[in-house]
Amino acid sequence: MAGIRTPALATAALTSVALLSQTANAAPSTDDRPSLEEVEKKVDDLYRQAESATEKYNAAKEKATKQRKKVDTLLDDVAQRAQKLNDAREELGTYAAAQYRTGASAPDTATLLLADSPQDYFDQTQLMGRVTDRQKGAVDDYFADQAETMKKRQEASRSLQTLTDSQNDLRTAKAAVQKKLGSARALLSQLTAEEKARLAKIEERKRQEAARKAAELAEQQAAQAAAQQESAGSPDPAGTGTSTSSSSPSNSPSTSTSTSTSTDSSYATKAEKALAFARAQIGKPYVWGATGPDSYDCSGLTQAAWKAAGVSLPRVTYDQVNAGTTVSLSAAQPGDLVFFYADVTHVGIYIGNGMMIHAPKPGAYVREESIYYDGESSIHSVVRPA
């Protein structure tokens, strides 16, 4: 679904101090304006809040879509039941008319048969005897269907109210996103060229630090992999050419290693497909609420990537984080999902070496980036989805 995009990258989305309040702990400058670092934090916070609102929008949209399908199904069912009742009413009318013509019942039988509350009719023994089993069965079916139809109508009415509530939530979430992005654009409009240049340098220092942390993680993971490989293929320490587990093949390391290798291979095959899809989206714009194919938000990209690998993920980040097995950051493998922030409002796809592919935020494009792009403390968890 198309959304609203800011016209500039994150480095350009930083702003005029005139609209920023001085923080309690910040030392005021000579003109009582916050520092550029504070300006950057303010705009970054706006984008984070917009992304949080985007996930709420996505959840409300998904709920509204499901509720609409449910309502449509219920209304179709009610319509079919109503037609069935009309047909049954005509059949009952035929029975009643026939009885009246033949004198088999009192003249008011037709009215009693078609009444909304027929119980009094059946309470009269003399009339009960005049109704054939087939006719009585038809009457029983009619009123049973009538009661069920009423229940379905009530259920449809409740579902329509739920749909209205979902649509209201959708509008509220959409307004919240637009407000946050509007605030960011307002700040951007007063940014000077000098401020942009200085803030670009701050951003560059952050990228360099993120790259350094990614390189450290890559070295750590490489060392762990080498140690595991050495342990799995190490010779007998006594030099005898035999292993201590050779007499117990069912519990041998080779058996467990084979099972583990098979599992890893299956996951790696799926992950490769997901990553191939994600790489093909690099350069496409971030658009809040979008699920492709021309643009994505963060969870829309991860959902689409794993769908390409045959794995179905939920729509929003705080559902995706529960759609797999949590692993440690040091054990992260290509294809794993990396989640960010305490409220789990951002996600990317790990590609190895401390790097990921993600749709960062409004004004940016799908790209490869260090998982430390917003600092180590921003990483919430790593989840293996398949």
Short mmCIF file of C-alpha atoms in Angstrom, two decimals:
data_model
loop_
_atom_site.label_atom_id
_atom_site.label_comp_id
_atom_site.label_asym_id
_atom_site.label_seq_id
_atom_site.Cartn_x
_atom_site.Cartn_y
_atom_site.Cartn_z
CA MET A 1 0.00 0.00 0.00
CA ALA A 2 1.48 3.28 -1.00
CA GLY A 3 2.40 5.59 1.84
CA ILE A 4 4.09 8.89 2.44
CA ARG A 5 7.79 9.21 1.78
CA THR A 6 10.11 11.88 3.00
CA PRO A 7 12.20 13.35 0.21
CA ALA A 8 15.59 12.96 1.82
CA LEU A 9 17.87 10.41 3.41
CA ALA A 10 18.33 10.18 7.16
CA THR A 11 21.30 12.53 7.15
CA ALA A 12 19.17 15.14 5.49
CA ALA A 13 16.27 14.57 7.82
CA LEU A 14 17.81 16.55 10.62
CA THR A 15 16.75 19.87 11.60
CA SER A 16 16.15 23.29 12.73
CA VAL A 17 16.69 23.84 16.37
CA ALA A 18 13.95 26.39 16.62
CA LEU A 19 11.41 23.60 17.10
CA LEU A 20 13.43 21.59 19.60
CA SER A 21 13.25 22.00 23.36
CA GLN A 22 16.45 22.14 25.41
CA THR A 23 16.93 18.89 27.34
CA ALA A 24 17.37 19.08 31.08
CA ASN A 25 20.92 17.73 31.09
CA ALA A 26 22.24 19.40 27.98
CA ALA A 27 24.53 22.39 28.38
CA PRO A 28 23.04 25.33 26.47
CA SER A 29 25.07 26.85 23.67
CA THR A 30 25.58 30.59 23.31
CA ASP A 31 22.36 30.96 21.29
CA ASP A 32 20.31 28.57 23.50
CA ARG A 33 20.07 26.02 20.69
CA PRO A 34 20.54 22.28 21.15
CA SER A 35 23.65 20.65 19.76
CA LEU A 36 23.61 18.94 16.41
CA GLU A 37 23.80 15.61 18.23
CA GLU A 38 20.58 16.51 20.03
CA VAL A 39 19.01 17.56 16.75
CA GLU A 40 19.99 14.24 15.21
CA LYS A 41 18.55 12.32 18.16
CA LYS A 42 15.29 14.24 17.93
CA VAL A 43 14.77 13.40 14.27
CA ASP A 44 15.89 9.80 14.75
CA ASP A 45 13.32 9.54 17.55
CA LEU A 46 10.64 10.90 15.22
CA TYR A 47 11.46 8.24 12.65
CA ARG A 48 11.44 5.51 15.28
CA GLN A 49 8.07 6.69 16.54
CA ALA A 50 6.80 6.75 12.96
CA GLU A 51 8.03 3.19 12.45
CA SER A 52 6.31 2.09 15.66
CA ALA A 53 3.10 3.70 14.42
CA THR A 54 3.63 1.99 11.07
CA GLU A 55 3.65 -1.44 12.73
CA LYS A 56 0.42 -0.55 14.53
CA TYR A 57 -1.01 0.55 11.19
CA ASN A 58 0.06 -2.75 9.61
CA ALA A 59 -1.59 -4.73 12.42
CA ALA A 60 -4.81 -2.71 12.17
CA LYS A 61 -4.87 -3.12 8.40
CA GLU A 62 -4.38 -6.88 8.66
CA LYS A 63 -7.12 -7.14 11.30
CA ALA A 64 -9.52 -5.03 9.22
CA THR A 65 -8.86 -7.15 6.14
CA LYS A 66 -9.57 -10.39 8.01
CA GLN A 67 -12.68 -8.91 9.62
CA ARG A 68 -13.99 -7.72 6.26
CA LYS A 69 -13.65 -11.25 4.87
CA LYS A 70 -15.49 -12.63 7.90
CA VAL A 71 -18.29 -10.08 7.55
CA ASP A 72 -18.67 -10.79 3.84
CA THR A 73 -18.89 -14.52 4.53
CA LEU A 74 -21.50 -14.01 7.25
CA LEU A 75 -23.59 -11.69 5.08
CA ASP A 76 -23.51 -14.20 2.22
CA ASP A 77 -24.62 -16.92 4.63
CA VAL A 78 -27.46 -14.78 5.98
CA ALA A 79 -28.62 -14.01 2.43
CA GLN A 80 -28.67 -17.70 1.54
CA ARG A 81 -30.55 -18.55 4.73
CA ALA A 82 -33.08 -15.78 4.07
CA GLN A 83 -33.76 -17.20 0.61
CA LYS A 84 -34.19 -20.66 2.11
CA LEU A 85 -36.69 -19.24 4.61
CA ASN A 86 -38.65 -17.58 1.84
CA ASP A 87 -38.85 -20.88 -0.04
CA ALA A 88 -39.95 -22.69 3.13
CA ARG A 89 -42.59 -20.05 3.84
CA GLU A 90 -44.04 -20.57 0.38
CA GLU A 91 -44.14 -24.32 0.99
CA LEU A 92 -45.94 -23.82 4.30
CA GLY A 93 -48.41 -21.51 2.62
CA THR A 94 -49.17 -24.25 0.11
CA TYR A 95 -49.86 -26.73 2.92
CA ALA A 96 -52.12 -24.29 4.72
CA ALA A 97 -54.08 -23.41 1.58
CA ALA A 98 -54.60 -27.09 0.79
CA GLN A 99 -55.93 -27.75 4.28
CA TYR A 100 -58.31 -24.85 4.02
CA ARG A 101 -59.68 -26.02 0.65
CA THR A 102 -60.24 -29.56 1.88
CA GLY A 103 -61.62 -28.44 5.20
CA ALA A 104 -58.96 -30.43 6.99
CA SER A 105 -58.36 -27.58 9.39
CA ALA A 106 -59.98 -24.48 10.72
CA PRO A 107 -59.88 -21.38 8.50
CA ASP A 108 -57.30 -19.71 10.76
CA THR A 109 -54.73 -22.51 10.31
CA ALA A 110 -52.86 -20.60 7.60
CA THR A 111 -52.37 -17.68 9.93
CA LEU A 112 -51.18 -19.96 12.72
CA LEU A 113 -48.72 -21.80 10.47
CA LEU A 114 -47.14 -18.59 9.26
CA ALA A 115 -47.12 -16.78 12.58
CA ASP A 116 -43.83 -15.68 14.14
CA SER A 117 -44.65 -17.61 17.35
CA PRO A 118 -46.30 -20.92 16.40
CA GLN A 119 -46.04 -22.64 19.79
CA ASP A 120 -49.72 -22.05 20.62
CA TYR A 121 -50.66 -23.84 17.41
CA PHE A 122 -48.81 -26.99 18.42
CA ASP A 123 -50.21 -26.83 21.94
CA GLN A 124 -53.68 -27.58 20.54
CA THR A 125 -54.05 -31.36 20.35
CA GLN A 126 -56.93 -31.30 17.91
CA LEU A 127 -54.89 -29.27 15.38
CA MET A 128 -51.76 -31.36 15.89
CA GLY A 129 -53.65 -34.38 14.68
CA ARG A 130 -54.52 -32.64 11.44
CA VAL A 131 -50.94 -31.93 10.44
CA THR A 132 -49.14 -34.68 8.62
CA ASP A 133 -45.68 -35.72 9.70
CA ARG A 134 -44.22 -34.20 6.56
CA GLN A 135 -45.98 -30.90 7.17
CA LYS A 136 -44.96 -30.82 10.82
CA GLY A 137 -41.37 -31.57 9.79
CA ALA A 138 -41.47 -28.68 7.35
CA VAL A 139 -42.75 -26.35 10.07
CA ASP A 140 -40.08 -27.53 12.53
CA ASP A 141 -37.34 -26.99 9.94
CA TYR A 142 -38.70 -23.56 9.09
CA PHE A 143 -38.57 -22.24 12.62
CA ALA A 144 -35.21 -23.90 13.35
CA ASP A 145 -33.79 -22.18 10.26
CA GLN A 146 -35.43 -18.93 11.28
CA ALA A 147 -33.77 -19.06 14.72
CA GLU A 148 -30.36 -19.90 13.20
CA THR A 149 -30.70 -17.11 10.68
CA MET A 150 -31.39 -14.66 13.48
CA LYS A 151 -28.25 -15.83 15.28
CA LYS A 152 -26.20 -15.35 12.12
CA ARG A 153 -27.63 -11.87 11.65
CA GLN A 154 -26.63 -10.95 15.18
CA GLU A 155 -23.15 -12.38 14.62
CA ALA A 156 -22.83 -10.37 11.41
CA SER A 157 -23.91 -7.25 13.27
CA ARG A 158 -21.23 -7.79 15.93
CA SER A 159 -18.61 -8.46 13.26
CA LEU A 160 -19.56 -5.25 11.47
CA GLN A 161 -18.99 -3.35 14.71
CA THR A 162 -15.60 -5.02 15.15
CA LEU A 163 -14.76 -4.08 11.57
CA THR A 164 -15.72 -0.47 12.29
CA ASP A 165 -13.45 -0.48 15.36
CA SER A 166 -10.59 -1.94 13.28
CA GLN A 167 -11.07 0.71 10.62
CA ASN A 168 -11.01 3.41 13.30
CA ASP A 169 -7.75 1.96 14.64
CA LEU A 170 -6.42 1.99 11.09
CA ARG A 171 -7.22 5.66 10.66
CA THR A 172 -5.70 6.50 14.04
CA ALA A 173 -2.46 4.66 13.25
CA LYS A 174 -2.26 6.26 9.81
CA ALA A 175 -2.70 9.72 11.31
CA ALA A 176 0.05 8.99 13.85
CA VAL A 177 2.48 8.01 11.10
CA GLN A 178 1.65 11.09 9.06
CA LYS A 179 2.06 13.34 12.09
CA LYS A 180 5.52 11.99 12.95
CA LEU A 181 6.72 12.21 9.37
CA GLY A 182 5.23 15.68 9.04
CA SER A 183 7.18 16.79 12.09
CA ALA A 184 10.38 15.42 10.58
CA ARG A 185 9.70 17.23 7.30
CA ALA A 186 9.02 20.48 9.16
CA LEU A 187 12.38 20.20 10.91
CA LEU A 188 14.07 19.33 7.64
CA SER A 189 12.72 22.41 5.91
CA GLN A 190 14.78 24.73 8.17
CA LEU A 191 18.05 22.83 8.04
CA THR A 192 20.95 24.88 6.74
CA ALA A 193 23.55 23.58 4.32
CA GLU A 194 26.23 23.94 7.00
CA GLU A 195 24.19 21.93 9.48
CA LYS A 196 23.59 19.22 6.89
CA ALA A 197 27.32 18.94 6.24
CA ARG A 198 28.19 18.76 9.92
CA LEU A 199 25.48 16.23 10.62
CA ALA A 200 26.64 14.15 7.66
CA LYS A 201 30.02 13.89 9.37
CA ILE A 202 28.36 12.75 12.59
CA GLU A 203 26.45 10.11 10.63
CA GLU A 204 29.65 9.00 8.94
CA ARG A 205 31.38 8.52 12.29
CA LYS A 206 28.42 6.39 13.41
CA ARG A 207 28.67 4.28 10.24
CA GLN A 208 32.37 3.75 10.79
CA GLU A 209 31.78 2.62 14.37
CA ALA A 210 28.98 0.32 13.23
CA ALA A 211 31.28 -1.17 10.59
CA ARG A 212 33.98 -1.73 13.20
CA LYS A 213 31.53 -3.58 15.46
CA ALA A 214 30.33 -5.67 12.52
CA ALA A 215 33.93 -6.65 11.73
CA GLU A 216 34.46 -7.70 15.35
CA LEU A 217 31.37 -9.90 15.24
CA ALA A 218 32.53 -11.41 11.92
CA GLU A 219 35.90 -12.30 13.49
CA GLN A 220 34.19 -13.79 16.53
CA GLN A 221 31.86 -15.93 14.41
CA ALA A 222 34.73 -17.04 12.17
CA ALA A 223 36.74 -18.09 15.22
CA GLN A 224 33.79 -20.04 16.61
CA ALA A 225 33.23 -21.79 13.28
CA ALA A 226 36.91 -22.72 13.04
CA ALA A 227 36.90 -24.07 16.59
CA GLN A 228 33.80 -26.17 15.91
CA GLN A 229 35.28 -27.53 12.71
CA GLU A 230 38.55 -28.37 14.44
CA SER A 231 36.69 -30.06 17.29
CA ALA A 232 34.54 -32.11 14.92
CA GLY A 233 37.52 -33.30 12.86
CA SER A 234 40.24 -33.47 15.51
CA PRO A 235 42.44 -36.63 15.58
CA ASP A 236 42.61 -39.00 18.54
CA PRO A 237 44.70 -37.18 21.18
CA ALA A 238 46.49 -40.42 22.10
CA GLY A 239 47.51 -40.99 18.50
CA THR A 240 45.90 -44.42 18.33
CA GLY A 241 43.75 -43.65 15.33
CA THR A 242 40.60 -44.61 17.23
CA SER A 243 38.08 -42.55 19.07
CA THR A 244 36.60 -43.20 22.50
CA SER A 245 33.11 -43.35 21.05
CA SER A 246 33.81 -45.93 18.36
CA SER A 247 32.21 -48.68 20.44
CA SER A 248 28.95 -46.73 20.78
CA PRO A 249 27.93 -45.76 17.27
CA SER A 250 24.41 -44.77 18.31
CA ASN A 251 25.83 -42.05 20.57
CA SER A 252 28.77 -41.12 18.40
CA PRO A 253 29.58 -37.51 17.59
CA SER A 254 29.38 -38.36 13.90
CA THR A 255 25.71 -39.32 14.27
CA SER A 256 24.73 -36.08 15.99
CA THR A 257 26.93 -34.09 13.63
CA SER A 258 25.23 -35.68 10.64
CA THR A 259 21.77 -34.75 11.99
CA SER A 260 22.90 -31.23 12.75
CA THR A 261 24.50 -30.85 9.34
CA SER A 262 21.29 -32.00 7.64
CA THR A 263 19.23 -29.48 9.60
CA ASP A 264 21.72 -26.68 8.93
CA SER A 265 21.77 -27.56 5.24
CA SER A 266 17.97 -27.41 4.99
CA TYR A 267 17.87 -24.03 6.70
CA ALA A 268 20.74 -22.71 4.62
CA THR A 269 18.93 -23.64 1.41
CA LYS A 270 15.83 -21.71 2.45
CA ALA A 271 17.87 -18.82 3.78
CA GLU A 272 19.73 -18.56 0.48
CA LYS A 273 16.42 -18.09 -1.35
CA ALA A 274 15.26 -15.48 1.15
CA LEU A 275 18.53 -13.58 0.85
CA ALA A 276 18.48 -13.73 -2.94
CA PHE A 277 15.06 -12.10 -2.88
CA ALA A 278 16.15 -9.47 -0.37
CA ARG A 279 19.23 -8.57 -2.41
CA ALA A 280 17.06 -8.09 -5.48
CA GLN A 281 15.09 -5.41 -3.59
CA ILE A 282 18.14 -3.29 -2.74
CA GLY A 283 17.61 0.27 -3.94
CA LYS A 284 13.83 0.20 -3.63
CA PRO A 285 12.35 2.89 -1.38
CA TYR A 286 11.07 2.48 2.14
CA VAL A 287 7.35 3.27 2.22
CA TRP A 288 5.39 2.76 5.41
CA GLY A 289 2.76 0.05 5.13
CA ALA A 290 4.25 -1.30 1.88
CA THR A 291 4.77 -5.00 1.15
CA GLY A 292 6.19 -4.76 -2.38
CA PRO A 293 6.88 -5.24 -5.12
CA ASP A 294 7.99 -1.63 -5.73
CA SER A 295 8.55 -0.54 -2.13
CA TYR A 296 8.66 -1.98 1.38
CA ASP A 297 8.63 -1.20 5.04
CA CYS A 298 10.91 -3.25 7.29
CA SER A 299 8.56 -6.12 8.16
CA GLY A 300 7.05 -6.10 4.67
CA LEU A 301 10.51 -6.85 3.28
CA THR A 302 11.29 -9.69 5.68
CA GLN A 303 7.86 -11.24 5.14
CA ALA A 304 8.23 -11.09 1.36
CA ALA A 305 11.80 -12.44 1.45
CA TRP A 306 10.93 -15.52 3.48
CA LYS A 307 7.76 -16.05 1.47
CA ALA A 308 10.05 -16.43 -1.55
CA ALA A 309 11.70 -19.28 0.37
CA GLY A 310 8.36 -20.95 1.06
CA VAL A 311 8.09 -19.78 4.67
CA SER A 312 5.07 -17.80 5.84
CA LEU A 313 5.78 -15.03 8.35
CA PRO A 314 3.26 -12.80 10.14
CA ARG A 315 2.90 -9.24 8.90
CA VAL A 316 4.24 -7.19 11.81
CA THR A 317 7.51 -7.18 13.73
CA TYR A 318 6.06 -8.04 17.13
CA ASP A 319 4.49 -11.17 15.63
CA GLN A 320 7.51 -12.06 13.49
CA VAL A 321 9.74 -12.05 16.59
CA ASN A 322 7.73 -15.03 17.89
CA ALA A 323 7.73 -16.91 14.57
CA GLY A 324 10.89 -18.91 15.04
CA THR A 325 13.69 -19.92 17.40
CA THR A 326 15.64 -17.26 19.27
CA VAL A 327 19.41 -17.62 18.95
CA SER A 328 22.31 -15.66 20.36
CA LEU A 329 23.84 -12.87 18.32
CA SER A 330 27.15 -14.73 18.13
CA ALA A 331 25.29 -17.75 16.66
CA ALA A 332 23.45 -15.71 14.02
CA GLN A 333 23.39 -17.27 10.55
CA PRO A 334 22.55 -15.76 7.15
CA GLY A 335 18.78 -15.57 6.83
CA ASP A 336 18.11 -14.99 10.54
CA LEU A 337 15.92 -12.05 11.48
CA VAL A 338 17.52 -9.33 13.61
CA PHE A 339 15.05 -7.29 15.67
CA PHE A 340 15.66 -3.88 17.16
CA TYR A 341 14.54 -1.75 20.10
CA ALA A 342 12.65 -2.66 23.26
CA ASP A 343 9.29 -2.36 21.53
CA VAL A 344 10.46 -4.57 18.62
CA THR A 345 9.61 -2.04 15.92
CA HIS A 346 12.33 -2.77 13.36
CA VAL A 347 13.72 -5.88 11.67
CA GLY A 348 16.36 -6.80 9.11
CA ILE A 349 17.67 -10.01 7.48
CA TYR A 350 21.13 -11.08 8.59
CA ILE A 351 23.53 -11.79 5.72
CA GLY A 352 26.65 -12.66 7.74
CA ASN A 353 29.73 -10.77 8.91
CA GLY A 354 27.71 -8.49 11.14
CA MET A 355 25.70 -7.14 8.20
CA MET A 356 22.03 -7.20 7.22
CA ILE A 357 19.63 -6.14 4.48
CA HIS A 358 16.77 -3.96 5.68
CA ALA A 359 14.35 -1.21 4.74
CA PRO A 360 15.66 1.43 7.15
CA LYS A 361 13.14 4.26 7.44
CA PRO A 362 11.25 6.91 5.45
CA GLY A 363 13.43 8.73 2.98
CA ALA A 364 15.85 5.79 2.72
CA TYR A 365 16.12 2.76 0.47
CA VAL A 366 16.52 -0.97 1.00
CA ARG A 367 20.22 -1.51 1.59
CA GLU A 368 22.96 -3.55 3.22
CA GLU A 369 24.08 -2.14 6.55
CA SER A 370 25.78 -3.08 9.80
CA ILE A 371 23.43 -4.53 12.41
CA TYR A 372 25.06 -1.99 14.74
CA TYR A 373 23.78 0.92 12.64
CA ASP A 374 21.98 2.38 15.68
CA GLY A 375 24.34 1.08 18.34
CA GLU A 376 24.70 -2.30 20.01
CA SER A 377 22.07 -1.47 22.64
CA SER A 378 19.40 -1.15 19.96
CA ILE A 379 19.60 -4.89 19.07
CA HIS A 380 16.69 -6.72 20.68
CA SER A 381 17.08 -10.34 19.53
CA VAL A 382 17.89 -12.72 16.69
CA VAL A 383 15.29 -15.22 15.46
CA ARG A 384 15.67 -18.18 13.08
CA PRO A 385 12.35 -18.40 11.22
CA ALA A 386 12.57 -21.80 9.55
#
